[in-house]
Amino acid sequence: MASTIRVRATANGETTEVQALIQHPMDSGFVKDAQGQLIPAHFIQRLTFEHNGKSVFVANWGPAVSKDPYIKFAFKGANKGDELKISWVDNKGASDSTTAKIQ
Amino acid sequence: MTFSFERFSATRRLILQGAGSVALAGLGNLIALPALAAANDKYPEDAFKQKGDKDAIQALYGRSAEASDKVKLDAPEIAENGAVVPISVTTTLENVTSISFLVSGNPNALAASYQIPEGTLPVVANRLKMQQTSNVIAIVEAGGKLYSATKEVKVTVGGCGG
């Protein structure tokens, strides 16, 4: 299965800018389907970015984060060609991870 | 941001009077758990369950924030679609350890909380859902203190209910 995570990490001098887009319904638990049944909450709780085994960014998310979440941040200390590991876990225990090369 | 100021000054008065040490110690025990959870790398389940923004900040950090013009919150004046509201924050504060976003008008105010380890810049952009027109609050934890910025976003179509 294709990864749910799309990530672009670009090193510019000593700063690396990271943008990630994740495919996930991020159901809030407040929305009803066509039959009027509440769609149960289903959302990513934790998203982690690691560089050289060290967390560089950790997101704790609630259901108020938009569907197919987008995140942008920047960190220092990485070089072009380094690997960035991205992983997420949702409230149903599902997870996914990928690694991206810093460009 | 009157709410944070009131709470701040109340605590301050207690300290100044030197009379509330016992009461403060009790309070410290009460709030130690969530504060620890925020620092201890656990998912802050309790904070995400709080309804109001003040309660969520208290549950997440164990104290309240003071408004600061060093926190720059960027959000649209009007969001046509409440399901996707682009919101970002930057700050000139140093030693930032975490950044959180709250939407006052949502069923649960806390939307997202980010840990900023050393070496990571205090700049975050994300997209949040908003049920209705309300304040968006960005909290920056820097040097063990909390700073906030607030902006009202008008929502044309809500993004939480259906």
mmCIF file of N, CA, C and O in Angstrom, chain B residues 70-149:
data_model
loop_
_atom_site.group_PDB
_atom_site.id
_atom_site.type_symbol
_atom_site.label_atom_id
_atom_site.label_comp_id
_atom_site.label_asym_id
_atom_site.label_seq_id
_atom_site.Cartn_x
_atom_site.Cartn_y
_atom_site.Cartn_z
ATOM 1 N N LYS B 70 5.026 39.106 21.517
ATOM 2 C CA LYS B 70 6.127 38.370 20.900
ATOM 3 C C LYS B 70 5.635 37.088 20.231
ATOM 4 O O LYS B 70 6.406 36.387 19.581
ATOM 5 N N VAL B 71 4.377 36.764 20.445
ATOM 6 C CA VAL B 71 3.773 35.614 19.780
ATOM 7 C C VAL B 71 2.950 36.142 18.615
ATOM 8 O O VAL B 71 2.038 36.940 18.812
ATOM 9 N N LYS B 72 3.312 35.725 17.408
ATOM 10 C CA LYS B 72 2.584 36.198 16.225
ATOM 11 C C LYS B 72 1.717 35.066 15.680
ATOM 12 O O LYS B 72 2.224 34.063 15.192
ATOM 13 N N LEU B 73 0.418 35.285 15.794
ATOM 14 C CA LEU B 73 -0.544 34.292 15.325
ATOM 15 C C LEU B 73 -1.070 34.743 13.977
ATOM 16 O O LEU B 73 -1.566 35.860 13.841
ATOM 17 N N ASP B 74 -0.948 33.880 12.999
ATOM 18 C CA ASP B 74 -1.421 34.222 11.664
ATOM 19 C C ASP B 74 -2.618 33.349 11.323
ATOM 20 O O ASP B 74 -2.492 32.131 11.201
ATOM 21 N N ALA B 75 -3.781 33.992 11.202
ATOM 22 C CA ALA B 75 -5.014 33.270 10.863
ATOM 23 C C ALA B 75 -5.856 34.204 10.009
ATOM 24 O O ALA B 75 -5.732 35.434 10.113
ATOM 25 N N PRO B 76 -6.719 33.660 9.167
ATOM 26 C CA PRO B 76 -7.526 34.542 8.319
ATOM 27 C C PRO B 76 -8.560 35.323 9.127
ATOM 28 O O PRO B 76 -8.986 34.871 10.190
ATOM 29 N N GLU B 77 -8.950 36.509 8.637
ATOM 30 C CA GLU B 77 -10.039 37.274 9.260
ATOM 31 C C GLU B 77 -11.334 36.489 9.128
ATOM 32 O O GLU B 77 -12.101 36.364 10.070
ATOM 33 N N ILE B 78 -11.548 36.001 7.920
ATOM 34 C CA ILE B 78 -12.767 35.259 7.616
ATOM 35 C C ILE B 78 -12.374 33.924 7.002
ATOM 36 O O ILE B 78 -11.577 33.875 6.065
ATOM 37 N N ALA B 79 -12.909 32.839 7.569
ATOM 38 C CA ALA B 79 -12.679 31.521 7.003
ATOM 39 C C ALA B 79 -13.971 31.085 6.318
ATOM 40 O O ALA B 79 -15.000 30.944 6.967
ATOM 41 N N GLU B 80 -13.915 30.922 5.015
ATOM 42 C CA GLU B 80 -15.136 30.535 4.305
ATOM 43 C C GLU B 80 -15.512 29.106 4.638
ATOM 44 O O GLU B 80 -16.679 28.760 4.728
ATOM 45 N N ASN B 81 -14.505 28.272 4.810
ATOM 46 C CA ASN B 81 -14.757 26.868 5.113
ATOM 47 C C ASN B 81 -14.133 26.533 6.464
ATOM 48 O O ASN B 81 -12.917 26.465 6.590
ATOM 49 N N GLY B 82 -14.982 26.319 7.455
ATOM 50 C CA GLY B 82 -14.490 26.036 8.804
ATOM 51 C C GLY B 82 -13.772 24.699 8.928
ATOM 52 O O GLY B 82 -13.115 24.436 9.928
ATOM 53 N N ALA B 83 -13.906 23.848 7.904
ATOM 54 C CA ALA B 83 -13.268 22.537 7.974
ATOM 55 C C ALA B 83 -11.763 22.636 7.759
ATOM 56 O O ALA B 83 -11.017 21.760 8.191
ATOM 57 N N VAL B 84 -11.339 23.685 7.085
ATOM 58 C CA VAL B 84 -9.913 23.846 6.795
ATOM 59 C C VAL B 84 -9.531 25.314 6.995
ATOM 60 O O VAL B 84 -9.737 26.134 6.125
ATOM 61 N N VAL B 85 -9.024 25.620 8.171
ATOM 62 C CA VAL B 85 -8.605 26.991 8.450
ATOM 63 C C VAL B 85 -7.087 26.989 8.648
ATOM 64 O O VAL B 85 -6.592 26.393 9.607
ATOM 65 N N PRO B 86 -6.350 27.614 7.736
ATOM 66 C CA PRO B 86 -4.899 27.632 7.887
ATOM 67 C C PRO B 86 -4.472 28.581 9.010
ATOM 68 O O PRO B 86 -4.844 29.748 9.010
ATOM 69 N N ILE B 87 -3.740 28.044 9.951
ATOM 70 C CA ILE B 87 -3.323 28.832 11.119
ATOM 71 C C ILE B 87 -1.848 28.561 11.373
ATOM 72 O O ILE B 87 -1.407 27.413 11.341
ATOM 73 N N SER B 88 -1.094 29.632 11.609
ATOM 74 C CA SER B 88 0.316 29.420 11.914
ATOM 75 C C SER B 88 0.760 30.375 13.013
ATOM 76 O O SER B 88 0.101 31.376 13.297
ATOM 77 N N VAL B 89 1.868 30.036 13.632
ATOM 78 C CA VAL B 89 2.393 30.880 14.688
ATOM 79 C C VAL B 89 3.915 30.967 14.571
ATOM 80 O O VAL B 89 4.575 30.013 14.165
ATOM 81 N N THR B 90 4.430 32.146 14.845
ATOM 82 C CA THR B 90 5.867 32.323 14.972
ATOM 83 C C THR B 90 6.099 33.147 16.230
ATOM 84 O O THR B 90 5.192 33.835 16.703
ATOM 85 N N THR B 91 7.300 33.059 16.758
ATOM 86 C CA THR B 91 7.590 33.844 17.958
ATOM 87 C C THR B 91 9.052 34.238 17.982
ATOM 88 O O THR B 91 9.906 33.533 17.446
ATOM 89 N N THR B 92 9.312 35.376 18.610
ATOM 90 C CA THR B 92 10.694 35.805 18.793
ATOM 91 C C THR B 92 11.212 35.379 20.166
ATOM 92 O O THR B 92 12.343 35.660 20.516
ATOM 93 N N LEU B 93 10.364 34.691 20.933
ATOM 94 C CA LEU B 93 10.773 34.211 22.250
ATOM 95 C C LEU B 93 11.843 33.139 22.110
ATOM 96 O O LEU B 93 11.869 32.408 21.121
ATOM 97 N N GLU B 94 12.704 33.043 23.113
ATOM 98 C CA GLU B 94 13.747 32.017 23.076
ATOM 99 C C GLU B 94 13.418 30.871 24.027
ATOM 100 O O GLU B 94 12.547 30.999 24.876
ATOM 101 N N ASN B 95 14.124 29.761 23.850
ATOM 102 C CA ASN B 95 13.940 28.560 24.667
ATOM 103 C C ASN B 95 12.500 28.064 24.626
ATOM 104 O O ASN B 95 11.909 27.740 25.655
ATOM 105 N N VAL B 96 11.944 28.015 23.435
ATOM 106 C CA VAL B 96 10.569 27.532 23.285
ATOM 107 C C VAL B 96 10.567 26.007 23.378
ATOM 108 O O VAL B 96 11.382 25.335 22.746
ATOM 109 N N THR B 97 9.678 25.466 24.212
ATOM 110 C CA THR B 97 9.604 24.009 24.356
ATOM 111 C C THR B 97 8.330 23.421 23.785
ATOM 112 O O THR B 97 8.281 22.244 23.466
ATOM 113 N N SER B 98 7.278 24.239 23.682
ATOM 114 C CA SER B 98 6.083 23.714 23.042
ATOM 115 C C SER B 98 5.201 24.848 22.537
ATOM 116 O O SER B 98 5.293 25.991 23.000
ATOM 117 N N ILE B 99 4.368 24.485 21.553
ATOM 118 C CA ILE B 99 3.413 25.432 20.972
ATOM 119 C C ILE B 99 2.078 24.701 20.862
ATOM 120 O O ILE B 99 2.034 23.562 20.413
ATOM 121 N N SER B 100 0.996 25.367 21.309
ATOM 122 C CA SER B 100 -0.315 24.734 21.239
ATOM 123 C C SER B 100 -1.323 25.662 20.595
ATOM 124 O O SER B 100 -1.206 26.884 20.679
ATOM 125 N N PHE B 101 -2.324 25.062 19.968
ATOM 126 C CA PHE B 101 -3.397 25.820 19.334
ATOM 127 C C PHE B 101 -4.729 25.439 19.961
ATOM 128 O O PHE B 101 -5.022 24.254 20.138
ATOM 129 N N LEU B 102 -5.528 26.470 20.280
ATOM 130 C CA LEU B 102 -6.866 26.220 20.809
ATOM 131 C C LEU B 102 -7.887 27.020 20.011
ATOM 132 O O LEU B 102 -7.610 28.146 19.596
ATOM 133 N N VAL B 103 -9.047 26.417 19.836
ATOM 134 C CA VAL B 103 -10.163 27.106 19.186
ATOM 135 C C VAL B 103 -11.287 27.176 20.214
ATOM 136 O O VAL B 103 -11.867 26.160 20.582
ATOM 137 N N SER B 104 -11.568 28.408 20.690
ATOM 138 C CA SER B 104 -12.495 28.572 21.813
ATOM 139 C C SER B 104 -13.889 28.032 21.517
ATOM 140 O O SER B 104 -14.554 27.496 22.390
ATOM 141 N N GLY B 105 -14.348 28.179 20.266
ATOM 142 C CA GLY B 105 -15.730 27.821 19.945
ATOM 143 C C GLY B 105 -15.946 26.370 19.581
ATOM 144 O O GLY B 105 -17.065 25.969 19.252
ATOM 145 N N ASN B 106 -14.911 25.547 19.630
ATOM 146 C CA ASN B 106 -15.084 24.131 19.303
ATOM 147 C C ASN B 106 -15.593 23.354 20.510
ATOM 148 O O ASN B 106 -15.449 23.810 21.652
ATOM 149 N N PRO B 107 -16.197 22.168 20.265
ATOM 150 C CA PRO B 107 -16.689 21.360 21.386
ATOM 151 C C PRO B 107 -15.586 21.079 22.415
ATOM 152 O O PRO B 107 -15.822 21.094 23.615
ATOM 153 N N ASN B 108 -14.384 20.806 21.936
ATOM 154 C CA ASN B 108 -13.205 20.695 22.803
ATOM 155 C C ASN B 108 -12.190 21.697 22.276
ATOM 156 O O ASN B 108 -11.825 21.660 21.109
ATOM 157 N N ALA B 109 -11.760 22.578 23.170
ATOM 158 C CA ALA B 109 -11.006 23.750 22.700
ATOM 159 C C ALA B 109 -9.622 23.399 22.148
ATOM 160 O O ALA B 109 -9.187 23.953 21.150
ATOM 161 N N LEU B 110 -8.929 22.460 22.801
ATOM 162 C CA LEU B 110 -7.559 22.162 22.376
ATOM 163 C C LEU B 110 -7.568 21.445 21.027
ATOM 164 O O LEU B 110 -8.245 20.423 20.864
ATOM 165 N N ALA B 111 -6.836 21.982 20.067
ATOM 166 C CA ALA B 111 -6.817 21.387 18.731
ATOM 167 C C ALA B 111 -5.525 20.619 18.493
ATOM 168 O O ALA B 111 -5.538 19.501 18.005
ATOM 169 N N ALA B 112 -4.412 21.239 18.847
ATOM 170 C CA ALA B 112 -3.123 20.615 18.577
ATOM 171 C C ALA B 112 -2.078 21.171 19.528
ATOM 172 O O ALA B 112 -2.140 22.334 19.920
ATOM 173 N N SER B 113 -1.128 20.302 19.892
ATOM 174 C CA SER B 113 -0.048 20.714 20.774
ATOM 175 C C SER B 113 1.252 20.131 20.246
ATOM 176 O O SER B 113 1.328 18.936 19.981
ATOM 177 N N TYR B 114 2.241 20.979 20.053
ATOM 178 C CA TYR B 114 3.488 20.550 19.431
ATOM 179 C C TYR B 114 4.650 20.687 20.401
ATOM 180 O O TYR B 114 4.793 21.721 21.045
ATOM 181 N N GLN B 115 5.461 19.631 20.482
ATOM 182 C CA GLN B 115 6.690 19.707 21.275
ATOM 183 C C GLN B 115 7.797 20.239 20.379
ATOM 184 O O GLN B 115 7.993 19.753 19.270
ATOM 185 N N ILE B 116 8.512 21.223 20.876
ATOM 186 C CA ILE B 116 9.597 21.843 20.117
ATOM 187 C C ILE B 116 10.905 21.524 20.834
ATOM 188 O O ILE B 116 11.280 22.223 21.768
ATOM 189 N N PRO B 117 11.614 20.461 20.418
ATOM 190 C CA PRO B 117 12.898 20.157 21.064
ATOM 191 C C PRO B 117 13.940 21.227 20.712
ATOM 192 O O PRO B 117 13.726 22.023 19.796
ATOM 193 N N GLU B 118 15.044 21.181 21.439
ATOM 194 C CA GLU B 118 16.119 22.125 21.168
ATOM 195 C C GLU B 118 16.611 21.948 19.728
ATOM 196 O O GLU B 118 16.777 20.829 19.261
ATOM 197 N N GLY B 119 16.809 23.042 19.034
ATOM 198 C CA GLY B 119 17.268 22.963 17.652
ATOM 199 C C GLY B 119 16.143 23.086 16.644
ATOM 200 O O GLY B 119 16.382 23.256 15.460
ATOM 201 N N THR B 120 14.914 22.974 17.124
ATOM 202 C CA THR B 120 13.767 23.155 16.241
ATOM 203 C C THR B 120 13.257 24.581 16.391
ATOM 204 O O THR B 120 13.186 25.107 17.502
ATOM 205 N N LEU B 121 12.945 25.203 15.274
ATOM 206 C CA LEU B 121 12.540 26.612 15.295
ATOM 207 C C LEU B 121 11.096 26.735 15.806
ATOM 208 O O LEU B 121 10.266 25.878 15.525
ATOM 209 N N PRO B 122 10.817 27.803 16.547
ATOM 210 C CA PRO B 122 9.456 27.982 17.078
ATOM 211 C C PRO B 122 8.506 28.541 16.018
ATOM 212 O O PRO B 122 7.969 29.628 16.161
ATOM 213 N N VAL B 123 8.341 27.780 14.962
ATOM 214 C CA VAL B 123 7.493 28.188 13.843
ATOM 215 C C VAL B 123 6.667 26.980 13.425
ATOM 216 O O VAL B 123 7.233 25.949 13.071
ATOM 217 N N VAL B 124 5.349 27.091 13.497
ATOM 218 C CA VAL B 124 4.495 25.960 13.125
ATOM 219 C C VAL B 124 3.332 26.470 12.285
ATOM 220 O O VAL B 124 2.708 27.476 12.615
ATOM 221 N N ALA B 125 3.048 25.753 11.199
ATOM 222 C CA ALA B 125 1.845 26.028 10.419
ATOM 223 C C ALA B 125 1.025 24.751 10.321
ATOM 224 O O ALA B 125 1.584 23.674 10.102
ATOM 225 N N ASN B 126 -0.280 24.879 10.535
ATOM 226 C CA ASN B 126 -1.152 23.717 10.370
ATOM 227 C C ASN B 126 -2.538 24.171 9.927
ATOM 228 O O ASN B 126 -2.764 25.350 9.691
ATOM 229 N N ARG B 127 -3.456 23.219 9.801
ATOM 230 C CA ARG B 127 -4.820 23.536 9.368
ATOM 231 C C ARG B 127 -5.792 22.914 10.361
ATOM 232 O O ARG B 127 -5.712 21.733 10.671
ATOM 233 N N LEU B 128 -6.699 23.749 10.867
ATOM 234 C CA LEU B 128 -7.611 23.291 11.912
ATOM 235 C C LEU B 128 -9.062 23.443 11.482
ATOM 236 O O LEU B 128 -9.385 24.208 10.582
ATOM 237 N N LYS B 129 -9.933 22.691 12.192
ATOM 238 C CA LYS B 129 -11.372 22.823 11.966
ATOM 239 C C LYS B 129 -11.943 23.823 12.966
ATOM 240 O O LYS B 129 -11.521 23.869 14.124
ATOM 241 N N MET B 130 -12.908 24.592 12.505
ATOM 242 C CA MET B 130 -13.604 25.522 13.401
ATOM 243 C C MET B 130 -15.101 25.357 13.220
ATOM 244 O O MET B 130 -15.609 25.431 12.106
ATOM 245 N N GLN B 131 -15.795 25.146 14.334
ATOM 246 C CA GLN B 131 -17.231 24.927 14.257
ATOM 247 C C GLN B 131 -17.964 26.238 13.992
ATOM 248 O O GLN B 131 -18.985 26.258 13.324
ATOM 249 N N GLN B 132 -17.482 27.316 14.560
ATOM 250 C CA GLN B 132 -18.181 28.598 14.469
ATOM 251 C C GLN B 132 -17.182 29.737 14.644
ATOM 252 O O GLN B 132 -16.023 29.503 15.005
ATOM 253 N N THR B 133 -17.667 30.948 14.420
ATOM 254 C CA THR B 133 -16.841 32.130 14.646
ATOM 255 C C THR B 133 -16.387 32.157 16.108
ATOM 256 O O THR B 133 -17.213 32.065 17.014
ATOM 257 N N SER B 134 -15.090 32.253 16.330
ATOM 258 C CA SER B 134 -14.603 32.313 17.714
ATOM 259 C C SER B 134 -13.141 32.717 17.736
ATOM 260 O O SER B 134 -12.530 32.948 16.688
ATOM 261 N N ASN B 135 -12.606 32.791 18.930
ATOM 262 C CA ASN B 135 -11.194 33.105 19.082
ATOM 263 C C ASN B 135 -10.336 31.877 18.815
ATOM 264 O O ASN B 135 -10.698 30.767 19.185
ATOM 265 N N VAL B 136 -9.205 32.130 18.194
ATOM 266 C CA VAL B 136 -8.163 31.118 18.074
ATOM 267 C C VAL B 136 -7.029 31.583 18.979
ATOM 268 O O VAL B 136 -6.669 32.759 18.972
ATOM 269 N N ILE B 137 -6.507 30.671 19.794
ATOM 270 C CA ILE B 137 -5.471 31.030 20.746
ATOM 271 C C ILE B 137 -4.224 30.205 20.457
ATOM 272 O O ILE B 137 -4.308 28.990 20.294
ATOM 273 N N ALA B 138 -3.101 30.873 20.371
ATOM 274 C CA ALA B 138 -1.827 30.173 20.262
ATOM 275 C C ALA B 138 -1.098 30.333 21.586
ATOM 276 O O ALA B 138 -1.007 31.443 22.123
ATOM 277 N N ILE B 139 -0.617 29.218 22.116
ATOM 278 C CA ILE B 139 0.139 29.245 23.363
ATOM 279 C C ILE B 139 1.583 28.862 23.052
ATOM 280 O O ILE B 139 1.831 27.868 22.376
ATOM 281 N N VAL B 140 2.516 29.661 23.538
ATOM 282 C CA VAL B 140 3.931 29.328 23.389
ATOM 283 C C VAL B 140 4.510 29.136 24.776
ATOM 284 O O VAL B 140 4.389 30.019 25.633
ATOM 285 N N GLU B 141 5.101 27.962 24.997
ATOM 286 C CA GLU B 141 5.772 27.702 26.269
ATOM 287 C C GLU B 141 7.261 27.982 26.060
ATOM 288 O O GLU B 141 7.912 27.328 25.246
ATOM 289 N N ALA B 142 7.764 28.977 26.765
ATOM 290 C CA ALA B 142 9.162 29.369 26.582
ATOM 291 C C ALA B 142 9.787 29.636 27.942
ATOM 292 O O ALA B 142 9.243 30.403 28.736
ATOM 293 N N GLY B 143 10.911 28.987 28.202
ATOM 294 C CA GLY B 143 11.609 29.175 29.468
ATOM 295 C C GLY B 143 10.720 28.885 30.671
ATOM 296 O O GLY B 143 10.830 29.537 31.702
ATOM 297 N N GLY B 144 9.807 27.910 30.515
ATOM 298 C CA GLY B 144 8.937 27.515 31.618
ATOM 299 C C GLY B 144 7.747 28.427 31.829
ATOM 300 O O GLY B 144 6.968 28.232 32.763
ATOM 301 N N LYS B 145 7.577 29.440 30.976
ATOM 302 C CA LYS B 145 6.425 30.320 31.102
ATOM 303 C C LYS B 145 5.526 30.186 29.879
ATOM 304 O O LYS B 145 5.969 29.736 28.820
ATOM 305 N N LEU B 146 4.280 30.615 30.038
ATOM 306 C CA LEU B 146 3.328 30.505 28.937
ATOM 307 C C LEU B 146 2.976 31.884 28.393
ATOM 308 O O LEU B 146 2.654 32.799 29.151
ATOM 309 N N TYR B 147 3.035 32.018 27.090
ATOM 310 C CA TYR B 147 2.661 33.257 26.426
ATOM 311 C C TYR B 147 1.595 32.937 25.388
ATOM 312 O O TYR B 147 1.588 31.847 24.810
ATOM 313 N N SER B 148 0.716 33.896 25.138
ATOM 314 C CA SER B 148 -0.361 33.595 24.207
ATOM 315 C C SER B 148 -0.628 34.746 23.254
ATOM 316 O O SER B 148 -0.268 35.904 23.507
ATOM 317 N N ALA B 149 -1.262 34.413 22.156
ATOM 318 C CA ALA B 149 -1.784 35.391 21.212
ATOM 319 C C ALA B 149 -3.168 34.902 20.810
ATOM 320 O O ALA B 149 -3.402 33.702 20.699
#
